[in-house]
Amino acid sequence: MFRTFLTMLGVIFAMVILVLLLGSANGMSNGFNKIFAGTASNSLFVWGQSTSEPYKGFERGRRIRYKVEDAEILKKQIPEIEVLAPRIELGSHRSVVSVYRNGQTSGSSVYGDYPEIDDITKKKLVEGRFLNQTDIEHSKKVCVIGEETYKLLFDKGENAIGQDIRINGVYFSVVGIYKPNNNINIDGENAVFIPFTTFQKAFNSGDRMGWMAIAVEAKTPVPLVEKQIKDILKTKYDIHPDDDRAIGSFDMSEIFNNINGFTMVLQGFSFFVGIFTLLAGVIAISNILLITVKERTKEIGVRRALGATPKVVKRQIVVEAIVLTAFAGLVGFAISVGILAIMDSMWGSGDDFPFVNPMISIPQFIISFVLMVGLSVLIGLLPANRAVKIRPIEALREE
């Protein structure tokens, strides 16, 4: 009995390792998804830089500056673009940016935006609202500020909604306060967002556009759309076809694809290691059954002499292997789930470590359990075959 219990410990330990590895890999995958929640995985950012090749009479070093009309051209010519949000930053064409209130300044970045930007880089609102289409249509002098901007301009606990701040001498009413989503934070906490149309009028930016935030439909590869965008812009702005520096871009999907690839490899490695550990535990049960068969030689001989067929004897040994393995596996599963629950309570709600809900999925459990039982059947055949080879006469002679 004690020997059987020790053998079962091998399977219990193997199942604990398998579930812990798979659960931890899932927890990391969920953690990464939490970190990047609110950022479109199929997003792309495009901005103008300086040319590196002379072309059509233009010298190299020419600065490429986009216009608002470029956004409409791209949306019309590339149907795979779901969202295109033109953006402009105050500091991109003025050397000094002053965000001021009651003698306090914040040194904030100031962006002119459309409401669609929130579909690409989601802002978690603490109070109030984000920019809307009415703000754009009526060029309202409203703004959304970050938590850091609020702390620099307002007293602790002071209500900022409806209050005015001054940006380069122009007054704007605060309609919302946001904080980052703990993901890829493009704009930071110390930033101010105002309607794009208001930016144009208040700061005389005309039809200029700083850069574009773009979301591509889910089934379309982002690099394909990126190439189309660059080809269109190169033609419009007389950029050499081989000039790779004139148009800057950042493909956010690369980050997500790399992370997904990493988590898939991690899950595959975890399953690989766990299965071989489980195999070692099942082999231990096979060995103990071989010893059991040897000890029960007389019993098997009596059964054979009384008419038990080889199939019946073999089935008994295999069933023993399945029962021992399944019971040990379920015990190991229960232990590992408890450990994962403790790990989730310790790290799952934190923002510093990407680890959320580290549990295995139902398909993973079913595959693991079926594979474990299948291995026990195969391994159990070894002592079962040994048992049916015992001749009744020889077995009855043994003491």
Short mmCIF file of C-alpha atoms in Angstrom, two decimals:
data_model
loop_
_atom_site.label_atom_id
_atom_site.label_comp_id
_atom_site.label_asym_id
_atom_site.label_seq_id
_atom_site.Cartn_x
_atom_site.Cartn_y
_atom_site.Cartn_z
CA MET A 1 0.00 0.00 0.00
CA PHE A 2 2.73 2.41 1.00
CA ARG A 3 4.70 1.47 -2.11
CA THR A 4 1.67 2.21 -4.30
CA PHE A 5 1.19 5.57 -2.58
CA LEU A 6 4.79 6.55 -3.24
CA THR A 7 4.38 5.56 -6.88
CA MET A 8 1.24 7.68 -7.16
CA LEU A 9 3.21 10.64 -5.83
CA GLY A 10 5.16 10.59 -9.09
CA VAL A 11 1.99 11.06 -11.13
CA ILE A 12 0.67 13.67 -8.68
CA PHE A 13 3.92 15.60 -8.92
CA ALA A 14 3.91 15.29 -12.73
CA MET A 15 0.34 16.61 -13.01
CA VAL A 16 1.16 19.49 -10.67
CA ILE A 17 4.11 20.46 -12.87
CA LEU A 18 2.04 20.18 -16.06
CA VAL A 19 -0.88 22.28 -14.77
CA LEU A 20 1.38 24.86 -13.12
CA LEU A 21 3.39 25.33 -16.31
CA LEU A 22 0.31 25.60 -18.53
CA GLY A 23 -1.52 27.81 -16.03
CA SER A 24 1.47 30.12 -15.63
CA ALA A 25 1.82 30.42 -19.41
CA ASN A 26 -1.88 31.27 -19.68
CA GLY A 27 -1.52 33.74 -16.83
CA MET A 28 1.28 35.54 -18.63
CA SER A 29 -0.74 35.59 -21.84
CA ASN A 30 -3.72 37.07 -19.99
CA GLY A 31 -1.40 39.55 -18.29
CA PHE A 32 -0.04 40.79 -21.60
CA ASN A 33 -3.59 41.14 -22.89
CA LYS A 34 -4.42 43.22 -19.84
CA ILE A 35 -1.37 45.43 -20.32
CA PHE A 36 -2.23 46.13 -23.95
CA ALA A 37 -5.98 46.40 -23.42
CA GLY A 38 -7.25 49.61 -24.96
CA THR A 39 -4.57 49.71 -27.65
CA ALA A 40 -5.67 48.48 -31.07
CA SER A 41 -3.51 45.48 -31.94
CA ASN A 42 -3.81 46.25 -35.64
CA SER A 43 -2.83 49.91 -35.39
CA LEU A 44 -0.28 51.89 -37.33
CA PHE A 45 1.25 55.35 -36.90
CA VAL A 46 2.59 57.35 -39.86
CA TRP A 47 4.44 60.68 -39.80
CA GLY A 48 6.58 62.80 -42.08
CA GLN A 49 10.38 62.97 -41.93
CA SER A 50 13.10 64.30 -44.24
CA THR A 51 13.91 62.84 -47.64
CA SER A 52 17.17 60.97 -48.09
CA GLU A 53 17.12 60.83 -51.90
CA PRO A 54 16.92 63.68 -54.47
CA TYR A 55 13.92 63.30 -56.77
CA LYS A 56 12.22 65.32 -59.53
CA GLY A 57 14.38 68.39 -58.95
CA PHE A 58 14.01 68.29 -55.14
CA GLU A 59 17.18 67.98 -53.07
CA ARG A 60 17.60 65.49 -50.28
CA GLY A 61 16.75 66.70 -46.77
CA ARG A 62 13.35 68.10 -47.79
CA ARG A 63 10.93 67.97 -44.88
CA ILE A 64 7.65 66.17 -45.60
CA ARG A 65 4.63 67.85 -44.01
CA TYR A 66 1.25 66.24 -44.36
CA LYS A 67 -2.07 67.96 -44.96
CA VAL A 68 -5.49 67.12 -43.58
CA GLU A 69 -6.67 66.16 -47.06
CA ASP A 70 -4.18 63.26 -47.01
CA ALA A 71 -6.34 61.49 -44.45
CA GLU A 72 -9.36 61.56 -46.75
CA ILE A 73 -7.29 60.43 -49.73
CA LEU A 74 -5.97 57.43 -47.84
CA LYS A 75 -9.39 56.43 -46.50
CA LYS A 76 -10.90 56.56 -49.99
CA GLN A 77 -8.11 54.63 -51.70
CA ILE A 78 -7.50 52.01 -49.01
CA PRO A 79 -10.80 50.41 -47.91
CA GLU A 80 -8.95 48.18 -45.40
CA ILE A 81 -8.48 51.22 -43.14
CA GLU A 82 -11.12 51.12 -40.39
CA VAL A 83 -10.09 54.22 -38.46
CA LEU A 84 -7.81 57.07 -39.46
CA ALA A 85 -7.34 59.86 -36.93
CA PRO A 86 -5.28 62.90 -37.99
CA ARG A 87 -3.21 64.36 -35.16
CA ILE A 88 -1.16 67.47 -34.58
CA GLU A 89 0.98 68.55 -31.67
CA LEU A 90 1.43 72.16 -30.59
CA GLY A 91 5.14 71.79 -29.99
CA SER A 92 5.67 70.36 -33.46
CA HIS A 93 5.45 73.77 -35.08
CA ARG A 94 5.97 76.19 -32.17
CA SER A 95 9.04 76.28 -30.01
CA VAL A 96 7.24 77.19 -26.77
CA VAL A 97 4.17 75.53 -25.26
CA SER A 98 2.60 77.13 -22.20
CA VAL A 99 -0.18 75.38 -20.27
CA TYR A 100 -1.10 77.75 -17.45
CA ARG A 101 -3.60 78.21 -14.63
CA ASN A 102 -3.53 80.51 -11.61
CA GLY A 103 0.21 81.03 -11.71
CA GLN A 104 0.99 77.32 -12.19
CA THR A 105 2.33 75.71 -15.35
CA SER A 106 2.41 72.01 -16.26
CA GLY A 107 4.73 71.72 -19.27
CA SER A 108 2.15 69.45 -20.87
CA SER A 109 2.12 68.14 -24.42
CA VAL A 110 -0.83 69.57 -26.35
CA TYR A 111 -2.51 67.54 -29.10
CA GLY A 112 -5.18 68.41 -31.61
CA ASP A 113 -7.27 65.27 -32.05
CA TYR A 114 -10.41 63.74 -33.45
CA PRO A 115 -12.60 61.55 -31.19
CA GLU A 116 -11.52 58.49 -33.25
CA ILE A 117 -8.12 58.54 -31.57
CA ASP A 118 -9.82 56.98 -28.55
CA ASP A 119 -10.58 53.89 -30.66
CA ILE A 120 -6.85 53.34 -31.21
CA THR A 121 -5.35 54.37 -27.86
CA LYS A 122 -8.12 54.17 -25.30
CA LYS A 123 -8.08 56.66 -22.43
CA LYS A 124 -9.39 55.58 -19.03
CA LEU A 125 -11.49 58.53 -17.90
CA VAL A 126 -11.37 59.43 -14.22
CA GLU A 127 -13.91 62.23 -14.55
CA GLY A 128 -15.95 63.81 -17.30
CA ARG A 129 -15.81 62.77 -20.95
CA PHE A 130 -13.52 62.58 -23.95
CA LEU A 131 -13.74 64.70 -27.09
CA ASN A 132 -16.81 64.14 -29.26
CA GLN A 133 -18.02 64.98 -32.75
CA THR A 134 -19.91 68.08 -31.56
CA ASP A 135 -16.62 69.51 -30.28
CA ILE A 136 -15.16 68.99 -33.77
CA GLU A 137 -18.11 70.41 -35.68
CA HIS A 138 -18.39 73.55 -33.55
CA SER A 139 -14.66 73.95 -32.83
CA LYS A 140 -15.37 74.10 -29.10
CA LYS A 141 -12.67 75.33 -26.77
CA VAL A 142 -12.70 72.29 -24.55
CA CYS A 143 -9.92 69.98 -23.43
CA VAL A 144 -9.23 66.65 -21.79
CA ILE A 145 -6.25 66.58 -19.43
CA GLY A 146 -4.13 63.83 -17.91
CA GLU A 147 -3.91 63.07 -14.20
CA GLU A 148 -0.38 64.49 -14.03
CA THR A 149 -1.57 67.70 -15.69
CA TYR A 150 -4.38 67.93 -13.14
CA LYS A 151 -1.95 67.54 -10.23
CA LEU A 152 0.28 70.29 -11.60
CA LEU A 153 -2.50 72.81 -12.27
CA PHE A 154 -5.12 72.09 -9.60
CA ASP A 155 -5.14 71.68 -5.85
CA LYS A 156 -5.73 68.23 -4.43
CA GLY A 157 -9.44 67.43 -4.41
CA GLU A 158 -10.33 70.49 -6.47
CA ASN A 159 -13.01 69.94 -9.11
CA ALA A 160 -11.42 70.57 -12.51
CA ILE A 161 -14.44 69.87 -14.71
CA GLY A 162 -15.73 73.14 -16.10
CA GLN A 163 -12.63 75.06 -15.02
CA ASP A 164 -10.49 76.95 -17.52
CA ILE A 165 -6.84 76.48 -18.35
CA ARG A 166 -4.81 78.64 -20.71
CA ILE A 167 -2.81 77.17 -23.57
CA ASN A 168 -0.48 79.69 -25.22
CA GLY A 169 -2.85 82.46 -24.18
CA VAL A 170 -6.06 80.71 -25.34
CA TYR A 171 -8.60 79.60 -22.74
CA PHE A 172 -10.00 76.07 -22.78
CA SER A 173 -12.61 74.51 -20.51
CA VAL A 174 -11.73 71.14 -18.96
CA VAL A 175 -14.35 68.49 -19.81
CA GLY A 176 -12.47 65.34 -18.81
CA ILE A 177 -9.55 63.88 -16.86
CA TYR A 178 -7.93 60.61 -17.91
CA LYS A 179 -5.26 58.22 -16.73
CA PRO A 180 -3.26 55.73 -18.80
CA ASN A 181 -4.50 52.16 -19.21
CA ASN A 182 -1.15 50.73 -18.06
CA ASN A 183 -0.51 49.67 -21.62
CA ILE A 184 1.59 51.14 -24.41
CA ASN A 185 1.31 54.76 -23.34
CA ILE A 186 1.91 56.94 -26.39
CA ASP A 187 0.81 60.27 -24.96
CA GLY A 188 1.70 60.03 -21.26
CA GLU A 189 -0.23 61.39 -18.27
CA ASN A 190 0.93 64.99 -18.67
CA ALA A 191 -0.95 65.77 -21.87
CA VAL A 192 -3.84 67.92 -23.04
CA PHE A 193 -6.21 66.97 -25.85
CA ILE A 194 -8.25 69.56 -27.71
CA PRO A 195 -10.48 69.23 -30.81
CA PHE A 196 -8.50 69.18 -34.05
CA THR A 197 -10.64 71.91 -35.62
CA THR A 198 -10.22 74.10 -32.55
CA PHE A 199 -6.46 73.60 -32.74
CA GLN A 200 -6.49 74.79 -36.34
CA LYS A 201 -8.26 78.04 -35.48
CA ALA A 202 -6.67 78.76 -32.11
CA PHE A 203 -3.08 78.17 -33.18
CA ASN A 204 -3.34 78.96 -36.89
CA SER A 205 -2.12 75.56 -38.03
CA GLY A 206 -4.07 75.75 -41.29
CA ASP A 207 -4.40 72.46 -43.12
CA ARG A 208 -1.28 70.95 -41.57
CA MET A 209 -1.35 67.52 -39.96
CA GLY A 210 1.40 66.16 -37.73
CA TRP A 211 0.82 62.45 -38.12
CA MET A 212 -1.87 59.81 -38.49
CA ALA A 213 -3.07 57.09 -36.14
CA ILE A 214 -4.57 54.28 -38.19
CA ALA A 215 -6.48 51.10 -37.34
CA VAL A 216 -6.58 48.37 -39.98
CA GLU A 217 -9.37 45.80 -40.28
CA ALA A 218 -8.66 42.62 -38.37
CA LYS A 219 -8.09 40.21 -41.28
CA THR A 220 -5.71 42.46 -43.20
CA PRO A 221 -1.95 42.39 -42.47
CA VAL A 222 -0.84 45.80 -41.25
CA PRO A 223 2.42 45.77 -43.30
CA LEU A 224 0.34 45.45 -46.48
CA VAL A 225 -1.65 48.59 -45.66
CA GLU A 226 1.52 50.34 -44.50
CA LYS A 227 3.09 49.79 -47.93
CA GLN A 228 -0.03 51.09 -49.69
CA ILE A 229 -0.03 54.22 -47.55
CA LYS A 230 3.63 54.92 -48.24
CA ASP A 231 3.21 54.36 -51.98
CA ILE A 232 0.32 56.85 -52.11
CA LEU A 233 2.15 59.45 -50.05
CA LYS A 234 5.37 59.06 -52.04
CA THR A 235 3.50 59.71 -55.26
CA LYS A 236 1.67 62.73 -53.83
CA TYR A 237 4.76 64.37 -52.34
CA ASP A 238 7.23 63.45 -55.11
CA ILE A 239 9.35 61.18 -52.92
CA HIS A 240 11.81 58.78 -54.52
CA PRO A 241 10.30 55.24 -54.60
CA ASP A 242 13.42 53.84 -52.89
CA ASP A 243 13.53 56.51 -50.18
CA ASP A 244 12.82 54.65 -46.93
CA ARG A 245 13.50 57.57 -44.60
CA ALA A 246 11.07 60.21 -45.85
CA ILE A 247 8.03 58.58 -44.26
CA GLY A 248 8.23 57.39 -40.68
CA SER A 249 5.95 54.64 -39.43
CA PHE A 250 5.43 52.34 -36.49
CA ASP A 251 3.52 49.07 -36.83
CA MET A 252 1.93 48.24 -33.48
CA SER A 253 0.90 44.80 -34.73
CA GLU A 254 4.55 43.70 -34.66
CA ILE A 255 4.57 44.00 -30.88
CA PHE A 256 1.35 42.03 -30.49
CA ASN A 257 2.47 39.35 -32.95
CA ASN A 258 5.79 38.96 -31.14
CA ILE A 259 4.03 38.66 -27.79
CA ASN A 260 1.50 36.16 -29.14
CA GLY A 261 4.34 34.14 -30.66
CA PHE A 262 6.21 34.18 -27.35
CA THR A 263 3.20 33.02 -25.34
CA MET A 264 2.43 30.26 -27.85
CA VAL A 265 6.02 29.00 -27.66
CA LEU A 266 5.86 29.20 -23.87
CA GLN A 267 2.62 27.19 -23.79
CA GLY A 268 4.06 24.62 -26.20
CA PHE A 269 7.23 24.28 -24.13
CA SER A 270 5.19 23.96 -20.94
CA PHE A 271 3.07 21.20 -22.46
CA PHE A 272 6.17 19.42 -23.79
CA VAL A 273 7.96 19.44 -20.43
CA GLY A 274 4.78 18.57 -18.53
CA ILE A 275 3.94 15.59 -20.75
CA PHE A 276 7.39 14.06 -20.39
CA THR A 277 7.22 14.55 -16.63
CA LEU A 278 3.82 12.86 -16.67
CA LEU A 279 5.24 10.03 -18.76
CA ALA A 280 7.91 9.45 -16.13
CA GLY A 281 5.23 9.22 -13.45
CA VAL A 282 3.13 6.77 -15.47
CA ILE A 283 6.19 4.58 -16.11
CA ALA A 284 6.68 4.40 -12.35
CA ILE A 285 3.16 2.99 -12.03
CA SER A 286 3.98 0.44 -14.72
CA ASN A 287 7.02 -0.66 -12.74
CA ILE A 288 5.02 -1.08 -9.57
CA LEU A 289 2.45 -3.13 -11.46
CA LEU A 290 5.23 -5.38 -12.76
CA ILE A 291 6.26 -6.04 -9.19
CA THR A 292 2.61 -6.60 -8.25
CA VAL A 293 2.19 -9.12 -11.05
CA LYS A 294 5.22 -11.04 -9.80
CA GLU A 295 3.88 -11.04 -6.24
CA ARG A 296 0.45 -12.19 -7.44
CA THR A 297 1.74 -15.00 -9.64
CA LYS A 298 -0.08 -17.67 -7.61
CA GLU A 299 -3.35 -15.73 -7.66
CA ILE A 300 -3.13 -15.25 -11.44
CA GLY A 301 -2.36 -18.95 -11.88
CA VAL A 302 -5.43 -19.94 -9.84
CA ARG A 303 -7.64 -17.62 -11.88
CA ARG A 304 -6.24 -19.02 -15.11
CA ALA A 305 -6.79 -22.58 -13.86
CA LEU A 306 -10.39 -21.73 -13.00
CA GLY A 307 -11.02 -20.55 -16.55
CA ALA A 308 -10.06 -16.86 -16.62
CA THR A 309 -9.11 -15.93 -20.17
CA PRO A 310 -5.97 -13.91 -21.00
CA LYS A 311 -8.25 -11.02 -22.00
CA VAL A 312 -9.83 -10.89 -18.54
CA VAL A 313 -6.46 -10.97 -16.78
CA LYS A 314 -5.05 -8.33 -19.06
CA ARG A 315 -8.09 -6.09 -18.58
CA GLN A 316 -7.75 -6.28 -14.80
CA ILE A 317 -4.14 -5.09 -14.88
CA VAL A 318 -4.87 -2.28 -17.35
CA VAL A 319 -7.85 -1.10 -15.30
CA GLU A 320 -5.64 -0.96 -12.21
CA ALA A 321 -3.15 1.18 -14.13
CA ILE A 322 -5.93 3.52 -15.30
CA VAL A 323 -7.49 3.86 -11.83
CA LEU A 324 -4.17 4.58 -10.13
CA THR A 325 -3.13 7.08 -12.80
CA ALA A 326 -6.49 8.86 -13.01
CA PHE A 327 -6.86 9.16 -9.24
CA ALA A 328 -3.30 10.47 -8.84
CA GLY A 329 -3.81 12.85 -11.76
CA LEU A 330 -6.99 14.32 -10.29
CA VAL A 331 -5.29 14.81 -6.93
CA GLY A 332 -2.39 16.56 -8.67
CA PHE A 333 -4.83 18.71 -10.64
CA ALA A 334 -6.64 19.80 -7.46
CA ILE A 335 -3.35 20.69 -5.76
CA SER A 336 -2.08 22.66 -8.74
CA VAL A 337 -5.36 24.58 -9.12
CA GLY A 338 -5.09 25.60 -5.48
CA ILE A 339 -1.51 26.80 -6.00
CA LEU A 340 -2.54 28.77 -9.11
CA ALA A 341 -5.40 30.37 -7.16
CA ILE A 342 -2.93 31.51 -4.50
CA MET A 343 -0.58 32.88 -7.17
CA ASP A 344 -3.48 34.76 -8.78
CA SER A 345 -4.47 36.31 -5.46
CA MET A 346 -0.88 37.44 -4.87
CA TRP A 347 0.00 38.81 -8.32
CA GLY A 348 -3.10 38.66 -10.50
CA SER A 349 -4.49 42.08 -9.58
CA GLY A 350 -1.21 43.97 -9.78
CA ASP A 351 -0.09 46.20 -12.61
CA ASP A 352 3.66 45.63 -12.30
CA PHE A 353 3.76 41.97 -13.31
CA PRO A 354 1.89 40.53 -16.34
CA PHE A 355 0.11 37.67 -14.58
CA VAL A 356 -3.70 37.41 -14.65
CA ASN A 357 -6.01 34.42 -14.04
CA PRO A 358 -3.34 31.70 -14.36
CA MET A 359 -5.71 28.78 -14.95
CA ILE A 360 -5.66 26.13 -17.64
CA SER A 361 -8.51 26.06 -20.13
CA ILE A 362 -11.07 23.25 -20.34
CA PRO A 363 -9.61 21.96 -23.66
CA GLN A 364 -6.13 21.90 -22.11
CA PHE A 365 -7.44 19.93 -19.13
CA ILE A 366 -9.30 17.45 -21.34
CA ILE A 367 -6.28 16.91 -23.61
CA SER A 368 -3.97 16.46 -20.60
CA PHE A 369 -6.32 14.05 -18.84
CA VAL A 370 -7.03 11.96 -21.97
CA LEU A 371 -3.33 11.81 -22.76
CA MET A 372 -2.56 10.77 -19.20
CA VAL A 373 -5.15 7.96 -19.33
CA GLY A 374 -3.92 6.93 -22.77
CA LEU A 375 -0.37 6.68 -21.50
CA SER A 376 -1.55 4.61 -18.53
CA VAL A 377 -3.26 2.15 -20.92
CA LEU A 378 -0.13 1.79 -23.03
CA ILE A 379 2.14 1.46 -20.03
CA GLY A 380 -0.30 -0.91 -18.31
CA LEU A 381 -0.09 -3.32 -21.24
CA LEU A 382 3.48 -4.24 -20.27
CA PRO A 383 2.65 -5.82 -16.90
CA ALA A 384 -0.63 -7.11 -18.36
CA ASN A 385 1.22 -9.02 -21.08
CA ARG A 386 3.62 -10.31 -18.47
CA ALA A 387 0.64 -11.60 -16.46
CA VAL A 388 -1.00 -13.49 -19.32
CA LYS A 389 2.28 -15.22 -20.16
CA ILE A 390 2.27 -16.93 -16.78
CA ARG A 391 1.39 -20.62 -17.22
CA PRO A 392 -1.15 -21.88 -14.67
CA ILE A 393 0.89 -25.00 -13.76
CA GLU A 394 4.06 -23.00 -13.06
CA ALA A 395 2.15 -20.38 -11.11
CA LEU A 396 0.54 -22.97 -8.85
CA ARG A 397 3.93 -24.54 -8.10
CA GLU A 398 5.29 -21.24 -6.68
CA GLU A 399 5.18 -20.68 -2.96
#
